[in-house]
Amino acid sequence: MEAAERKCDRKDGCFHDSHLQDQLRALWTAFCIHAGWEADTEPYDSTMVELWNRVCGRPDGWPDFRSFDGYMCEFLA
């Protein structure tokens, strides 16, 4: 996850790029599978909020937490 975040730190408008959104989701999915987390559980939800706070305070990202959470858990739910 941090690799995708670092790429975004280097350029503006990065989460408008669907390829980088997909990369972030793939990294998040792999992270959750490795950790044994399921969507809508305590460790998943608290870490998802942290991730939202770190990467989505940008005007080019997702419009709200609900859309971000739905996108990110698509392959886990």
Backbone as a printed PyTorch tensor [residue, N CA C, xyz], in Angstrom:
tensor([[[  0.8210,  -1.1860,   0.0000],
         [  0.0000,   0.0000,   0.0000],
         [  0.8660,   1.2510,   0.0000]],

        [[  1.9420,   1.2180,   0.7350],
         [  2.7680,   2.4140,   0.8350],
         [  3.4120,   2.7650,  -0.5010]],

        [[  3.7020,   1.7720,  -1.3420],
         [  4.2990,   2.0620,  -2.6470],
         [  3.3500,   2.8880,  -3.5000]],

        [[  2.0800,   2.5480,  -3.4920],
         [  1.0920,   3.3190,  -4.2560],
         [  0.9550,   4.7200,  -3.6870]],

        [[  0.9940,   4.8380,  -2.3610],
         [  0.9050,   6.1570,  -1.7360],
         [  2.1130,   7.0070,  -2.0960]],

        [[  3.3070,   6.3990,  -2.1090],
         [  4.5220,   7.1500,  -2.4530],
         [  4.4620,   7.6560,  -3.8880]],

        [[  3.9490,   6.8460,  -4.7980],
         [  3.8080,   7.3030,  -6.1820],
         [  2.9240,   8.5390,  -6.2510]],

        [[  1.8780,   8.5350,  -5.4460],
         [  0.9450,   9.6550,  -5.4570],
         [  1.5420,  10.8950,  -4.8250]],

        [[  2.4660,  10.7180,  -3.8990],
         [  3.1150,  11.8710,  -3.2950],
         [  3.9400,  12.6330,  -4.3200]],

        [[  4.3650,  11.9590,  -5.3650],
         [  5.2330,  12.5750,  -6.3650],
         [  4.4930,  13.3420,  -7.4470]],

        [[  3.2160,  13.1310,  -7.5700],
         [  2.4890,  13.8580,  -8.6070],
         [  1.0720,  14.1740,  -8.1580]],

        [[  0.5420,  15.2580,  -8.6390],
         [ -0.8210,  15.6680,  -8.2910],
         [ -1.8170,  14.9180,  -9.1500]],

        [[ -3.0220,  14.7510,  -8.6540],
         [ -4.0860,  14.1550,  -9.4450],
         [ -3.9610,  12.6680,  -9.6320]],

        [[ -3.1970,  11.9930,  -8.7930],
         [ -2.8860,  10.5950,  -9.0610],
         [ -4.0850,   9.6710,  -8.9390]],

        [[ -4.9870,   9.9120,  -8.0060],
         [ -6.0880,   8.9690,  -7.8510],
         [ -7.1930,   9.1960,  -8.8570]],

        [[ -6.9910,  10.1430,  -9.7470],
         [ -7.8910,  10.2810, -10.8750],
         [ -7.5510,   9.2210, -11.9270]],

        [[ -6.3580,   8.6700, -11.8580],
         [ -5.8740,   7.6360, -12.7630],
         [ -6.4160,   6.2820, -12.3050]],

        [[ -7.2410,   5.6620, -13.1160],
         [ -7.8790,   4.4050, -12.7130],
         [ -6.8680,   3.2820, -12.5170]],

        [[ -5.7450,   3.3460, -13.2080],
         [ -4.7170,   2.3030, -13.0340],
         [ -4.1230,   2.3630, -11.6290]],

        [[ -3.8990,   3.5700, -11.1170],
         [ -3.3760,   3.6970,  -9.7570],
         [ -4.4350,   3.3450,  -8.7180]],

        [[ -5.6880,   3.6360,  -9.0090],
         [ -6.7660,   3.2080,  -8.1080],
         [ -6.7970,   1.6850,  -8.0420]],

        [[ -6.6940,   1.0570,  -9.2030],
         [ -6.6960,  -0.4060,  -9.2490],
         [ -5.4840,  -0.9840,  -8.5200]],

        [[ -4.3330,  -0.3390,  -8.6610],
         [ -3.1330,  -0.8090,  -7.9820],
         [ -3.2970,  -0.7090,  -6.4660]],

        [[ -3.8360,   0.3940,  -5.9940],
         [ -4.0660,   0.5450,  -4.5650],
         [ -5.0250,  -0.5280,  -4.0640]],

        [[ -6.0960,  -0.7930,  -4.8140],
         [ -7.0560,  -1.8230,  -4.4030],
         [ -6.4090,  -3.2060,  -4.3820]],

        [[ -5.5790,  -3.5030,  -5.3760],
         [ -4.9020,  -4.8070,  -5.4110],
         [ -3.9620,  -4.9660,  -4.2180]],

        [[ -3.2130,  -3.9150,  -3.8930],
         [ -2.3210,  -3.9710,  -2.7390],
         [ -3.1070,  -4.1220,  -1.4420]],

        [[ -4.2120,  -3.4030,  -1.3250],
         [ -5.0620,  -3.4990,  -0.1420],
         [ -5.6430,  -4.9040,  -0.0140]],

        [[ -6.1110,  -5.4710,  -1.1200],
         [ -6.6750,  -6.8170,  -1.1070],
         [ -5.6350,  -7.8350,  -0.6620]],

        [[ -4.4360,  -7.7450,  -1.2280],
         [ -3.3600,  -8.6620,  -0.8420],
         [ -3.0030,  -8.4980,   0.6340]],

        [[ -2.9420,  -7.2510,   1.0990],
         [ -2.6450,  -6.9800,   2.4990],
         [ -3.6850,  -7.6340,   3.4050]],

        [[ -4.9640,  -7.4840,   3.0750],
         [ -6.0410,  -8.0410,   3.8940],
         [ -6.0150,  -9.5660,   3.8940]],

        [[ -5.7760, -10.1500,   2.7420],
         [ -5.7120, -11.6110,   2.6600],
         [ -4.5410, -12.1200,   3.4960]],

        [[ -3.3990, -11.4750,   3.3710],
         [ -2.2230, -11.8700,   4.1370],
         [ -2.4750, -11.7500,   5.6430]],

        [[ -3.1850, -10.7010,   6.0610],
         [ -3.4770, -10.4770,   7.4760],
         [ -4.6360, -11.3410,   7.9760]],

        [[ -5.3670, -11.9690,   7.0440],
         [ -6.5180, -12.7900,   7.4240],
         [ -7.7430, -11.9700,   7.7870]],

        [[ -7.8100, -10.7510,   7.2580],
         [ -8.9360,  -9.8620,   7.5550],
         [-10.0730, -10.0570,   6.5680]],

        [[-11.2820,  -9.9200,   7.0710],
         [-12.4730,  -9.9070,   6.2320],
         [-13.0660,  -8.5080,   6.2700]],

        [[-13.7500,  -8.1440,   5.2180],
         [-14.3960,  -6.8310,   5.1710],
         [-15.4080,  -6.7190,   6.3010]],

        [[-15.5700,  -5.5000,   6.7890],
         [-16.5370,  -5.1820,   7.8360],
         [-16.2620,  -5.9000,   9.1590]],

        [[-15.0010,  -6.0210,   9.4880],
         [-14.5930,  -6.4950,  10.8090],
         [-13.7920,  -5.3700,  11.4590]],

        [[-13.5640,  -5.4620,  12.7470],
         [-12.8970,  -4.3730,  13.4700],
         [-11.5240,  -4.0130,  12.9050]],

        [[-10.5950,  -4.9640,  12.7320],
         [ -9.2870,  -4.5190,  12.2240],
         [ -9.3700,  -3.9500,  10.8040]],

        [[-10.2320,  -4.5360,   9.9930],
         [-10.4080,  -4.0420,   8.6280],
         [-10.9490,  -2.6120,   8.6480]],

        [[-12.0310,  -2.3970,   9.3850],
         [-12.6790,  -1.0820,   9.3920],
         [-11.7680,   0.0110,   9.9420]],

        [[-11.0800,  -0.2600,  11.0360],
         [-10.2280,   0.7820,  11.6200],
         [ -9.0530,   1.1170,  10.7030]],

        [[ -8.4870,   0.1140,  10.0520],
         [ -7.3750,   0.3700,   9.1430],
         [ -7.8580,   1.0400,   7.8650]],

        [[ -9.0650,   0.7040,   7.4200],
         [ -9.6340,   1.3570,   6.2380],
         [ -9.8310,   2.8470,   6.5010]],

        [[-10.2800,   3.2010,   7.6860],
         [-10.4450,   4.6170,   8.0330],
         [ -9.0830,   5.3190,   8.0240]],

        [[ -8.0560,   4.6650,   8.5560],
         [ -6.7070,   5.2330,   8.5190],
         [ -6.2470,   5.4520,   7.0780]],

        [[ -6.4790,   4.4560,   6.2310],
         [ -6.0880,   4.5700,   4.8260],
         [ -6.8450,   5.7100,   4.1540]],

        [[ -8.1340,   5.8120,   4.3890],
         [ -8.9430,   6.9040,   3.8440],
         [ -8.3620,   8.2530,   4.2500]],

        [[ -8.0180,   8.3780,   5.5190],
         [ -7.4720,   9.6360,   6.0110],
         [ -6.1170,   9.9690,   5.3920]],

        [[ -5.3490,   8.9650,   5.0230],
         [ -4.0270,   9.2030,   4.4470],
         [ -4.0630,   9.5160,   2.9590]],

        [[ -4.9290,   8.8630,   2.2120],
         [ -4.8590,   9.0080,   0.7510],
         [ -6.0210,   9.7560,   0.1160]],

        [[ -7.0900,   9.9790,   0.8400],
         [ -8.2670,  10.5150,   0.1700],
         [ -8.6100,  11.9380,   0.5480]],

        [[ -7.7030,  12.6170,   1.1620],
         [ -7.9560,  14.0170,   1.4230],
         [ -7.5820,  14.8580,   0.2200]],

        [[ -7.7610,  14.3090,  -0.9540],
         [ -7.3820,  14.9620,  -2.1980],
         [ -8.6130,  15.1230,  -3.0840]],

        [[ -8.7050,  16.2000,  -3.8080],
         [ -9.9020,  16.4540,  -4.6140],
         [-10.0880,  15.4920,  -5.7780]],

        [[ -9.0570,  14.7590,  -6.1530],
         [ -9.1560,  13.8780,  -7.3120],
         [ -9.4810,  12.4440,  -6.9410]],

        [[ -9.6450,  12.1590,  -5.6650],
         [ -9.9180,  10.7990,  -5.2310],
         [-11.3960,  10.4870,  -5.2300]],

        [[-11.7960,   9.6340,  -4.3370],
         [-13.1840,   9.2340,  -4.2220],
         [-13.9800,  10.3440,  -3.5480]],

        [[-15.2540,  10.4880,  -3.8640],
         [-16.0250,  11.6100,  -3.3160],
         [-16.3360,  11.4910,  -1.8240]],

        [[-16.3810,  10.2550,  -1.3070],
         [-16.6980,  10.0780,   0.1080],
         [-16.1860,   8.7220,   0.5810]],

        [[-16.2020,   8.5280,   1.8900],
         [-15.6820,   7.2870,   2.4630],
         [-16.4610,   6.0680,   1.9850]],

        [[-17.7540,   6.1920,   1.8850],
         [-18.5760,   5.0440,   1.4780],
         [-18.1880,   4.5250,   0.0870]],

        [[-17.9770,   5.4210,  -0.8540],
         [-17.5860,   4.9870,  -2.1990],
         [-16.1810,   4.3820,  -2.1890]],

        [[-15.2910,   4.9650,  -1.3910],
         [-13.9290,   4.4320,  -1.2730],
         [-13.9570,   3.0330,  -0.6620]],

        [[-14.6790,   2.8690,   0.4210],
         [-14.7670,   1.5780,   1.0990],
         [-15.3810,   0.5210,   0.1760]],

        [[-16.4310,   0.8740,  -0.5290],
         [-17.0520,  -0.0670,  -1.4570],
         [-16.1140,  -0.5000,  -2.5680]],

        [[-15.3520,   0.4480,  -3.0830],
         [-14.3900,   0.1410,  -4.1420],
         [-13.2830,  -0.7650,  -3.6090]],

        [[-12.7540,  -0.4280,  -2.4570],
         [-11.6040,  -1.1520,  -1.9170],
         [-11.9440,  -2.5800,  -1.4800]],

        [[-13.1820,  -2.8380,  -1.0720],
         [-13.5120,  -4.1890,  -0.6040],
         [-14.1580,  -5.0520,  -1.6770]],

        [[-14.1870,  -4.5660,  -2.9080],
         [-14.8770,  -5.2970,  -3.9830],
         [-14.4190,  -6.7530,  -4.1050]],

        [[-13.1430,  -7.0140,  -3.9770],
         [-12.6300,  -8.3850,  -4.1530],
         [-12.6000,  -9.1710,  -2.8460]],

        [[-12.9500,  -8.5200,  -1.7370],
         [-12.9510,  -9.2050,  -0.4440],
         [-14.3490,  -9.5990,  -0.0080]],

        [[-15.3430,  -8.8950,  -0.4930],
         [-16.7220,  -9.1460,  -0.0450],
         [-17.3880, -10.2260,  -0.8670]]])
